[in-house]
mmCIF file with all atom_site columns, C-alpha atoms in Angstrom:
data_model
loop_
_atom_site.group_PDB
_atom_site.id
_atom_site.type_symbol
_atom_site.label_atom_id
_atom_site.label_alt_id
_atom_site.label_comp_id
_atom_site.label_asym_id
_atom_site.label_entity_id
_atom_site.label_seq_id
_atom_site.pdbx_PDB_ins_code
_atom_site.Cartn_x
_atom_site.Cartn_y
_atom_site.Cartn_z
_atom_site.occupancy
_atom_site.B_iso_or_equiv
_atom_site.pdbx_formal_charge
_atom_site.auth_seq_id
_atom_site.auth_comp_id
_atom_site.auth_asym_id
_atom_site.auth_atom_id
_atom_site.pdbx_PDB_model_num
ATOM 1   C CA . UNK A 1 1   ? 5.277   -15.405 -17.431 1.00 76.00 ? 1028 UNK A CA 1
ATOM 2   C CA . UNK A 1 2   ? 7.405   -13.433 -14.737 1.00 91.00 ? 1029 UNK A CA 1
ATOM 3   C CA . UNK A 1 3   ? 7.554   -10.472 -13.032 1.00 95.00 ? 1030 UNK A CA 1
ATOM 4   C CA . UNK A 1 4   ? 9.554   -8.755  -10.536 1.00 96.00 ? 1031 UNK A CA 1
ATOM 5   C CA . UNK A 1 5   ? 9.404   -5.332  -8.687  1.00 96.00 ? 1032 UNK A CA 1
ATOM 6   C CA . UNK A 1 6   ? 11.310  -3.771  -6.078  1.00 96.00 ? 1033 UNK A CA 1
ATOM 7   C CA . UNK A 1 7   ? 10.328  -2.612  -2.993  1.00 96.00 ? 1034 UNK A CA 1
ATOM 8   C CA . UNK A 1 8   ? 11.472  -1.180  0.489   1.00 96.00 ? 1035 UNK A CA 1
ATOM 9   C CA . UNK A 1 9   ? 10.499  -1.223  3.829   1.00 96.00 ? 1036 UNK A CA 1
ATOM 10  C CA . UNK A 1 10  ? 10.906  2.290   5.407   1.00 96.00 ? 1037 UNK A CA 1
ATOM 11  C CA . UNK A 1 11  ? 10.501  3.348   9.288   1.00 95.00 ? 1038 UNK A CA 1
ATOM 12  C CA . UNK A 1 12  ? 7.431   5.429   7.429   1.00 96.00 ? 1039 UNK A CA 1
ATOM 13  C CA . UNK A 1 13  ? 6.653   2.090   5.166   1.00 97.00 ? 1040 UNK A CA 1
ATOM 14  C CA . UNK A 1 14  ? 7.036   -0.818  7.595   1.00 97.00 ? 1041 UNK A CA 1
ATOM 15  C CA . UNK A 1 15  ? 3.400   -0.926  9.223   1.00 97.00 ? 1042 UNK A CA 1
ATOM 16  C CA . UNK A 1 16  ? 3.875   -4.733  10.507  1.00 97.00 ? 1043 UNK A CA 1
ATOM 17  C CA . UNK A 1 17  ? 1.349   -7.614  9.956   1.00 97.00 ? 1044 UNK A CA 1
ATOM 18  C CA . UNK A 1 18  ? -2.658  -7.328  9.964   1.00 96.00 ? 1045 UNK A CA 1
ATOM 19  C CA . UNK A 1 19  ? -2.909  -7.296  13.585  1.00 96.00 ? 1046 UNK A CA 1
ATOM 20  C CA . UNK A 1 20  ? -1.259  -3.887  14.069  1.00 97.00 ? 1047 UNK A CA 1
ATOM 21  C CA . UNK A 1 21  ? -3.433  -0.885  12.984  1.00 97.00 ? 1048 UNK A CA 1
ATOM 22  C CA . UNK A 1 22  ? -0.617  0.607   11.073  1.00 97.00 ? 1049 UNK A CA 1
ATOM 23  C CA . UNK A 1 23  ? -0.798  -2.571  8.842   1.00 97.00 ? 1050 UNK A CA 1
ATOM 24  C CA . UNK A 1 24  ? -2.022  -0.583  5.565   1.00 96.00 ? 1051 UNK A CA 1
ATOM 25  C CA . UNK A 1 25  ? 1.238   2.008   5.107   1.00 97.00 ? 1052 UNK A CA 1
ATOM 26  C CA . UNK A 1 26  ? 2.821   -1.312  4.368   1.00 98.00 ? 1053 UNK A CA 1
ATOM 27  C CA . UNK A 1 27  ? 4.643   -1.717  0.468   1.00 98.00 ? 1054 UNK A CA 1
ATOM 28  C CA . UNK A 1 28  ? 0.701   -2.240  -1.273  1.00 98.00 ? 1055 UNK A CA 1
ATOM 29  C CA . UNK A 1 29  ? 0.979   -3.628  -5.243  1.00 98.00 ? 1056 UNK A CA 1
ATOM 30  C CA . UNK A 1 30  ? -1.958  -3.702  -7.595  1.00 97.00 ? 1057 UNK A CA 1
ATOM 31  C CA . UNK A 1 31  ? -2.719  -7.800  -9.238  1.00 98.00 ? 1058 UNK A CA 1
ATOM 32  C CA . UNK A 1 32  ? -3.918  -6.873  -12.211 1.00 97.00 ? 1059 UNK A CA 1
ATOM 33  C CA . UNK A 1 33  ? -5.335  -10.329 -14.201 1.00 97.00 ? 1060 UNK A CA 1
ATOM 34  C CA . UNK A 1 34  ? -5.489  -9.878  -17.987 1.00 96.00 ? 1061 UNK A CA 1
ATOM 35  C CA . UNK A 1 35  ? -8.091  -13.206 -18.269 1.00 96.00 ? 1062 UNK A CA 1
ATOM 36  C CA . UNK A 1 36  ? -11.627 -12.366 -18.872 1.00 95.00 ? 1063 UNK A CA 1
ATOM 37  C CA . UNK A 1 37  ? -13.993 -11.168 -16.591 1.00 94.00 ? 1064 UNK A CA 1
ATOM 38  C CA . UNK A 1 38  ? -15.312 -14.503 -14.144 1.00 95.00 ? 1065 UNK A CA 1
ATOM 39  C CA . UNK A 1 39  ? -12.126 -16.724 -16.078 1.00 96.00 ? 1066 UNK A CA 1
ATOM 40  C CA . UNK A 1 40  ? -9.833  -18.069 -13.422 1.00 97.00 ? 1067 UNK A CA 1
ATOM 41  C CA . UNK A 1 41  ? -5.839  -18.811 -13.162 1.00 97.00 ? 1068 UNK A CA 1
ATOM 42  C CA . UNK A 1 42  ? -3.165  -19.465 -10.302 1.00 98.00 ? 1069 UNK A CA 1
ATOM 43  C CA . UNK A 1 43  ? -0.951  -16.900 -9.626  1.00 98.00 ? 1070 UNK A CA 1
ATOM 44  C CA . UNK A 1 44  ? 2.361   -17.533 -7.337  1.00 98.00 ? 1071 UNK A CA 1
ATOM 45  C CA . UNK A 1 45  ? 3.754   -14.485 -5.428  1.00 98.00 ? 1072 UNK A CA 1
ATOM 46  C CA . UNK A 1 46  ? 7.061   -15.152 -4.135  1.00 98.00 ? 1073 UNK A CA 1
ATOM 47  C CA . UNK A 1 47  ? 8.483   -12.654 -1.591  1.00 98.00 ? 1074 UNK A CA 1
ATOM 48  C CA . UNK A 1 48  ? 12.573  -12.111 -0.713  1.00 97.00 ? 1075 UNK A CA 1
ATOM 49  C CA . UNK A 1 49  ? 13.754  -10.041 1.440   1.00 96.00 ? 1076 UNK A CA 1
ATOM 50  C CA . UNK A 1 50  ? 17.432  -8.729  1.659   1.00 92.00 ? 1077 UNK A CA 1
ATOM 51  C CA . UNK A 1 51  ? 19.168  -9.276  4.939   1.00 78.00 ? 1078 UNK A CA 1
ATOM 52  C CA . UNK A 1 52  ? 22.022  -7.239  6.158   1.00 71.00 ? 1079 UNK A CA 1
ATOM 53  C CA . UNK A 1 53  ? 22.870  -9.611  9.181   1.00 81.00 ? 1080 UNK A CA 1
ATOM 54  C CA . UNK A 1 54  ? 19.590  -11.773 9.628   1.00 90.00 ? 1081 UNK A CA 1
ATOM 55  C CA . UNK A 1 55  ? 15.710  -13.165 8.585   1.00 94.00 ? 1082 UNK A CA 1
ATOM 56  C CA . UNK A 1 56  ? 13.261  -11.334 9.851   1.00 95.00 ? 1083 UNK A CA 1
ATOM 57  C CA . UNK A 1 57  ? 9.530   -12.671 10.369  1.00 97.00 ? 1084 UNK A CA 1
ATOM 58  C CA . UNK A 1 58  ? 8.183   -11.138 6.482   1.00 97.00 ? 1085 UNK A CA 1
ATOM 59  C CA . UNK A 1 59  ? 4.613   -12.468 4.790   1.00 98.00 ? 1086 UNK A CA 1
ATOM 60  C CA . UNK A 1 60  ? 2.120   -11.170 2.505   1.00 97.00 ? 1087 UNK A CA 1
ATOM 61  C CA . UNK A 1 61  ? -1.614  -11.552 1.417   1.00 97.00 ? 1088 UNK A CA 1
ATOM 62  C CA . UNK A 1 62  ? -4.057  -10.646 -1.094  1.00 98.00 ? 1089 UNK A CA 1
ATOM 63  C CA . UNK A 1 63  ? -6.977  -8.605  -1.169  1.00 97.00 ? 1090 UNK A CA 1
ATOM 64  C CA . UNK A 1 64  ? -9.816  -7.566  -2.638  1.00 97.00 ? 1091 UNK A CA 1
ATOM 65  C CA . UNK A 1 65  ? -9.693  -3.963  -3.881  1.00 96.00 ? 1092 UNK A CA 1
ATOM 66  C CA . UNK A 1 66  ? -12.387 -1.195  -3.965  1.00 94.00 ? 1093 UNK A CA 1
ATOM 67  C CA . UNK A 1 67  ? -11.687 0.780   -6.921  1.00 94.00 ? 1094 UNK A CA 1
ATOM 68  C CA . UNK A 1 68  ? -8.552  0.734   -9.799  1.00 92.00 ? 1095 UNK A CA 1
ATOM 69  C CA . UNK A 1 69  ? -6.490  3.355   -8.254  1.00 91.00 ? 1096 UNK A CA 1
ATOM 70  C CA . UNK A 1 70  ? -6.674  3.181   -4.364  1.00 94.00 ? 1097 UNK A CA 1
ATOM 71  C CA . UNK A 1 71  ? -4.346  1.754   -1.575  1.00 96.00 ? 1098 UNK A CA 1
ATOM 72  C CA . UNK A 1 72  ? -6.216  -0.555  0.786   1.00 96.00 ? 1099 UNK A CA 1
ATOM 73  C CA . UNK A 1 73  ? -6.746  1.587   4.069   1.00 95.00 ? 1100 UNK A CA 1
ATOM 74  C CA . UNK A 1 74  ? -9.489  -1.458  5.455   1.00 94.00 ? 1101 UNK A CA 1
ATOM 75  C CA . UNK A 1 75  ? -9.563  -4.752  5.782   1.00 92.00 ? 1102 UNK A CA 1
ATOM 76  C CA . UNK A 1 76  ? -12.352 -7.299  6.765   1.00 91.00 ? 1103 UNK A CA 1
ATOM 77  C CA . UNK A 1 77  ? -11.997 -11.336 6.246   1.00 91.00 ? 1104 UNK A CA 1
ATOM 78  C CA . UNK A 1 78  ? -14.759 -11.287 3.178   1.00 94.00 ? 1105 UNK A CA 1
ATOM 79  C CA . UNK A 1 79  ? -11.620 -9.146  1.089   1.00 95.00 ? 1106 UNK A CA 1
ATOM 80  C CA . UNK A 1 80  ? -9.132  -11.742 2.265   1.00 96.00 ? 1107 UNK A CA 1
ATOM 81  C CA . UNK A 1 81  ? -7.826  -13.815 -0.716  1.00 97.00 ? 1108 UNK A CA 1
ATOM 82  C CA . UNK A 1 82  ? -5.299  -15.327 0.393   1.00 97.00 ? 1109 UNK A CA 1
ATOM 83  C CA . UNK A 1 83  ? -2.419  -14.981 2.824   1.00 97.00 ? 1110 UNK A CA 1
ATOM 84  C CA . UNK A 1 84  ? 1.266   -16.753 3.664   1.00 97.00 ? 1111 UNK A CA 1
ATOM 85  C CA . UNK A 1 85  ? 2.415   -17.226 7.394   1.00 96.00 ? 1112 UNK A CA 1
ATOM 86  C CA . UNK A 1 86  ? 4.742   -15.171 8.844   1.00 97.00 ? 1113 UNK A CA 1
ATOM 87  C CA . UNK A 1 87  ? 8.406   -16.703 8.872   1.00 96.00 ? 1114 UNK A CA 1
ATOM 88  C CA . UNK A 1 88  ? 12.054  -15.397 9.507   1.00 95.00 ? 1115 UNK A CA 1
ATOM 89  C CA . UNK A 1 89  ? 13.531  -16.644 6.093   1.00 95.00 ? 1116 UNK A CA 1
ATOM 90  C CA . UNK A 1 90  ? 14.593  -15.135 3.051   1.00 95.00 ? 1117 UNK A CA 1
ATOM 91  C CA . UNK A 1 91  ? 11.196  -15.750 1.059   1.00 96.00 ? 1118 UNK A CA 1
ATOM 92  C CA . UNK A 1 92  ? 7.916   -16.629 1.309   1.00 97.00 ? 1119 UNK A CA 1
ATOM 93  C CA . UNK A 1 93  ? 5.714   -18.066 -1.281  1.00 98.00 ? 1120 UNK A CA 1
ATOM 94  C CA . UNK A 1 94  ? 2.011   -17.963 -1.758  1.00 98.00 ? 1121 UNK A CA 1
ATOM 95  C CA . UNK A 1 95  ? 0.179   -19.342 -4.139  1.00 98.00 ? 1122 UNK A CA 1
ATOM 96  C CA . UNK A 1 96  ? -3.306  -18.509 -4.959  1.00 98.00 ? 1123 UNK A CA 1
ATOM 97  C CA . UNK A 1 97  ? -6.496  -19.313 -7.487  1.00 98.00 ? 1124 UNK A CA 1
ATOM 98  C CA . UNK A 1 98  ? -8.429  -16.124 -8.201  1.00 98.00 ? 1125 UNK A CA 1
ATOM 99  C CA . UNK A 1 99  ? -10.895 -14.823 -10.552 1.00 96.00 ? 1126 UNK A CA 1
ATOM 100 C CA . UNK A 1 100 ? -10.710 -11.877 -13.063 1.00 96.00 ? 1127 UNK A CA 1
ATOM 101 C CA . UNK A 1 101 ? -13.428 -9.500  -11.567 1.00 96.00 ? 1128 UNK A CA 1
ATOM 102 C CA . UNK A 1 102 ? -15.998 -7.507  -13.714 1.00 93.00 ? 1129 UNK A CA 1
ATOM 103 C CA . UNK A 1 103 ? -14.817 -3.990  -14.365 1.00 92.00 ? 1130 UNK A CA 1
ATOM 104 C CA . UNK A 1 104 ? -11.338 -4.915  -14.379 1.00 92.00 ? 1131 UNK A CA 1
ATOM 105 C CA . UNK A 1 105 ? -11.025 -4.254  -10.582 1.00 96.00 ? 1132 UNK A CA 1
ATOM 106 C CA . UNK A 1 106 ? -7.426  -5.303  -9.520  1.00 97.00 ? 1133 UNK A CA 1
ATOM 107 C CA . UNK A 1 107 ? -6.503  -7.146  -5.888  1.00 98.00 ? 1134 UNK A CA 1
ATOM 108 C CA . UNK A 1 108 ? -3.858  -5.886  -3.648  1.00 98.00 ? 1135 UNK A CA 1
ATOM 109 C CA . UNK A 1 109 ? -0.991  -7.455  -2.811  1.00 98.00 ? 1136 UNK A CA 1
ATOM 110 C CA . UNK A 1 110 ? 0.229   -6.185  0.592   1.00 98.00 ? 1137 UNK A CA 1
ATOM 111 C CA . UNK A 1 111 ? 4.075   -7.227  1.754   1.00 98.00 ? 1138 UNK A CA 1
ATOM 112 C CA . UNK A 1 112 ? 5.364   -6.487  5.227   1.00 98.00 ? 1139 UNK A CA 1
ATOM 113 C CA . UNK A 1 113 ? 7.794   -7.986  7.979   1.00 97.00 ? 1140 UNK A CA 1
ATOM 114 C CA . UNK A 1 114 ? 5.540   -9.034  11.123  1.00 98.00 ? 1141 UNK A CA 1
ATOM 115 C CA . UNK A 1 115 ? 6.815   -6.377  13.500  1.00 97.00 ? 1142 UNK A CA 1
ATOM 116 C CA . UNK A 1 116 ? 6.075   -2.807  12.775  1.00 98.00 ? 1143 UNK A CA 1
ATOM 117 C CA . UNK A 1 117 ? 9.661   -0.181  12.249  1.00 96.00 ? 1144 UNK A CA 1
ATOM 118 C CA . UNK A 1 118 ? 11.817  -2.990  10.120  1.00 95.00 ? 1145 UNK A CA 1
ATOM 119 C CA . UNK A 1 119 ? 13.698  -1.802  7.055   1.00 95.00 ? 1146 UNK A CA 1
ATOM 120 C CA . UNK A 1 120 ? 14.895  -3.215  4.523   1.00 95.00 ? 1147 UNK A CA 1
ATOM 121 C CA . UNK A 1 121 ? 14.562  -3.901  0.468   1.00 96.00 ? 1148 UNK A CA 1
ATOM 122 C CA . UNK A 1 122 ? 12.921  -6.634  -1.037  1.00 97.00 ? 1149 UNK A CA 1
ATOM 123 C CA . UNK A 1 123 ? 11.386  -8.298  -4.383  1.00 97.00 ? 1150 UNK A CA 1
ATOM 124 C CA . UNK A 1 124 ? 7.993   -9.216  -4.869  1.00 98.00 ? 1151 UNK A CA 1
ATOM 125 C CA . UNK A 1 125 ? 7.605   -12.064 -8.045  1.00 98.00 ? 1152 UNK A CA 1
ATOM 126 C CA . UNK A 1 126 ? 4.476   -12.961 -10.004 1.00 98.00 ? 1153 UNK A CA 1
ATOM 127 C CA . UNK A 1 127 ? 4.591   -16.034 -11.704 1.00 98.00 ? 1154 UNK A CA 1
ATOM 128 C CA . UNK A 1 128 ? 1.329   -16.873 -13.971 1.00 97.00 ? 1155 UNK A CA 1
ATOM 129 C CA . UNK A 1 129 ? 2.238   -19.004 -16.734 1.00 97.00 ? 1156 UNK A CA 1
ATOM 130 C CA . UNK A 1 130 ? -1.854  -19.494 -17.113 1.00 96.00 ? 1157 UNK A CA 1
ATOM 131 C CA . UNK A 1 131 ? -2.376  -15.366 -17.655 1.00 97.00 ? 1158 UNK A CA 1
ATOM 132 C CA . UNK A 1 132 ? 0.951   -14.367 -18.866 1.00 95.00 ? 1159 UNK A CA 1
ATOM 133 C CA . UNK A 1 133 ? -0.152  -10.716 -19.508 1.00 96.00 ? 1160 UNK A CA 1
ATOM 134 C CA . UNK A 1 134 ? -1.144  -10.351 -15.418 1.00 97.00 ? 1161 UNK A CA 1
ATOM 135 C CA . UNK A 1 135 ? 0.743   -7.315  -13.778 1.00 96.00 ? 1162 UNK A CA 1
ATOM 136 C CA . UNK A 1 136 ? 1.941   -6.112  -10.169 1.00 96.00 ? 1163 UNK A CA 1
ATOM 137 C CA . UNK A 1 137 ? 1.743   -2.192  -10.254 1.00 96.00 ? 1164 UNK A CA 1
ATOM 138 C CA . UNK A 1 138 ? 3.273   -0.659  -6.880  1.00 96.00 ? 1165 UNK A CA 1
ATOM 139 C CA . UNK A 1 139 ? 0.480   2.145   -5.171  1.00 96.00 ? 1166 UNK A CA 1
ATOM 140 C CA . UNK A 1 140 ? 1.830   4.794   -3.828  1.00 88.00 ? 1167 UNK A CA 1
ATOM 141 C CA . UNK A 1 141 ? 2.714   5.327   -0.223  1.00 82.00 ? 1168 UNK A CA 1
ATOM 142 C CA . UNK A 1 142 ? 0.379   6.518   2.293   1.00 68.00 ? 1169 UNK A CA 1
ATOM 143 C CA . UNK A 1 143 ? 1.516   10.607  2.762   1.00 61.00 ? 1170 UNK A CA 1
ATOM 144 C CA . UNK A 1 144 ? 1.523   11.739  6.239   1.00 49.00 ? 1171 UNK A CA 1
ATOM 145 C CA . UNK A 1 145 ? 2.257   8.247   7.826   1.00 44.00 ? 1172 UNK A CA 1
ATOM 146 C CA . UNK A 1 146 ? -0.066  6.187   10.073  1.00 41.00 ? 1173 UNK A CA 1
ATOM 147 C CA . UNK A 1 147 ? -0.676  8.825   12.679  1.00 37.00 ? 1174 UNK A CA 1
ATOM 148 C CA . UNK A 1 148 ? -1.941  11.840  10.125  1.00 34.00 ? 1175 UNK A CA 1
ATOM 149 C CA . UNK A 1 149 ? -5.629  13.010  10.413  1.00 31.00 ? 1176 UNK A CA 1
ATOM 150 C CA . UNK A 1 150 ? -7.894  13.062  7.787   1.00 29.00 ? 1177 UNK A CA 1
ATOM 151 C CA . UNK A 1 151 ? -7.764  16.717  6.173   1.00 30.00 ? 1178 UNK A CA 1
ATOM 152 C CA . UNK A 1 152 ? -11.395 17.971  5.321   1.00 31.00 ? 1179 UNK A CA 1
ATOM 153 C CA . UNK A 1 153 ? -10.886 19.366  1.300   1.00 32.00 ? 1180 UNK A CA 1
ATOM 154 C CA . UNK A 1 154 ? -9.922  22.845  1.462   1.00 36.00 ? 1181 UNK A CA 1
ATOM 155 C CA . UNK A 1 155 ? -12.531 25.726  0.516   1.00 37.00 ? 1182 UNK A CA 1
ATOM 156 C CA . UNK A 1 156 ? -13.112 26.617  -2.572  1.00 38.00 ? 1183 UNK A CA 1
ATOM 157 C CA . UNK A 1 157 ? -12.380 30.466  -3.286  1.00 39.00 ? 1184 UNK A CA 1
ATOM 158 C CA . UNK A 1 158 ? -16.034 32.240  -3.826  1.00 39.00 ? 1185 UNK A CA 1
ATOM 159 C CA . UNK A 1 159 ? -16.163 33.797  -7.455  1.00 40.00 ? 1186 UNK A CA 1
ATOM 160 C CA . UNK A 1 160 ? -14.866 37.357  -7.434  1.00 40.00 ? 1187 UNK A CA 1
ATOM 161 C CA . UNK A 1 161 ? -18.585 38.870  -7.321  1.00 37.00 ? 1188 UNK A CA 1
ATOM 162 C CA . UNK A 1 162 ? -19.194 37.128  -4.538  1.00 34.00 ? 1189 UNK A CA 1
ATOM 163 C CA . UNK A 1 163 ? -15.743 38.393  -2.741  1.00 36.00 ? 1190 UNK A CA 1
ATOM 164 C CA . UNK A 1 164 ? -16.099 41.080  -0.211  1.00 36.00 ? 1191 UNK A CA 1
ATOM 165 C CA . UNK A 1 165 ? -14.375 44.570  -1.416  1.00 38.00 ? 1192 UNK A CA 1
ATOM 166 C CA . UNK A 1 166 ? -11.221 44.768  0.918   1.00 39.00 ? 1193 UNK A CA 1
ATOM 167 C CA . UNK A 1 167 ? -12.266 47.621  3.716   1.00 37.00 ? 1194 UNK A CA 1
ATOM 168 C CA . UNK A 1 168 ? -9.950  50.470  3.784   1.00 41.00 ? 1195 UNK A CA 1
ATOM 169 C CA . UNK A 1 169 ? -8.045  50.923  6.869   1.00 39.00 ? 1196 UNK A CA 1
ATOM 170 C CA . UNK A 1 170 ? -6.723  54.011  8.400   1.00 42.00 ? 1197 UNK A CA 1
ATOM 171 C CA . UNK A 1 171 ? -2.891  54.255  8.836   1.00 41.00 ? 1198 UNK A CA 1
ATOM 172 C CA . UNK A 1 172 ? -1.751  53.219  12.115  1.00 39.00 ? 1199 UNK A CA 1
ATOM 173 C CA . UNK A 1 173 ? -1.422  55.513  14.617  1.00 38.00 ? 1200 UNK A CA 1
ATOM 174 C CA . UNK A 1 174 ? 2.341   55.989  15.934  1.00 36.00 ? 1201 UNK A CA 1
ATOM 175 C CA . UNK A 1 175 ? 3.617   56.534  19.727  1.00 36.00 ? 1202 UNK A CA 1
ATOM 176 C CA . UNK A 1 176 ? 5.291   59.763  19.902  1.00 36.00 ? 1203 UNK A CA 1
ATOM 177 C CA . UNK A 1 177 ? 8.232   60.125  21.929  1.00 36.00 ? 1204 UNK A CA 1
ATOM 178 C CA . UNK A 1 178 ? 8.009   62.049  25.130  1.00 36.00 ? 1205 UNK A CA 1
ATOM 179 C CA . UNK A 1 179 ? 10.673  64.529  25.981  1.00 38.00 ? 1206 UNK A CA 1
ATOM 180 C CA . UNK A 1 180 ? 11.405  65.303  29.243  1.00 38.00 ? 1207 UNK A CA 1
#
């Protein structure tokens, strides 16, 4: 069993390697195993980049994730699954043994070049012949980039009887011209 996505490194997508604390805006794909919960089966990730003059320095790893739905914002060595060095060649390849976790809970495959600000598009492959219904689902991109500020959730509007009566206001008073 095979697949393939696409992907793209953007200047707002192209966070560099672990070490940089951008690292999580990077290209993130859900693992999802389809064994049974505790079962366990090698999955091989192969990674190619497109070059338009030459190789840069690309890798990957997987980790743990926290919930079903959510991009990977942390990272400590306890969610570290596995992880490929960082070369400047077309592909790199990492192969890893992991276990289908209760509750279905995915890992995340992250993808980036080793420097921070690269472009370019690339393919991410799963090959699983021992759990041939595993996917790789891309998450969405982090919105507002590496620099944006956690937003506190905007107010809830009070019900209308609790909403003050609008006060009415006297028409404003106008400058009259003085004639000399």
């Amino acid at each position: 069993m095979e697949v393939q996505v696409r992907g793209e490194w953007t200047t707002a997508t192209s966070g560099g390697c672990p070490k940089y604390p951008t690292w999580n805006i990077n290209p993130q794909f859900q693992l999802v195993p389809s064994i049974a919960a505790g079962a366990s089966a090698t999955y091989t990730l192969t990674l190619r980049q497109r070059a338009a003059s030459e190789y840069q320095p690309i890798g990957l790893w997987v980790l743990l994730a926290e919930d079903v739905t959510s991009r990977k914002k942390v990272m400590s060595k306890l969610d570290m699954s596995g992880k490929s060095k960082f070369k400047a060649s077309e592909q790199q390849v990492l192969k890893v043994n992991l276990i289908a976790r209760e509750g279905g809970l995915p890992y995340i495959v992250c993808t980036s070049f080793f420097d921070p600000g690269l472009t370019s598009s690339f393919t991410l492959t799963l090959h699983a012949p021992e759990d041939p219904g595993a996917r790789l689902i891309p998450l969405q991109p982090v919105s507002g980039g590496p620099a944006a500020e956690p937003q506190p959730p905007a107010a809830a509007a009070p019900p209308p009887s609790l909403r003050a009566a609008p006060v009415p206001r006297a028409a404003p008073a106008r400058a009259a011209a003085l004639v000399a």
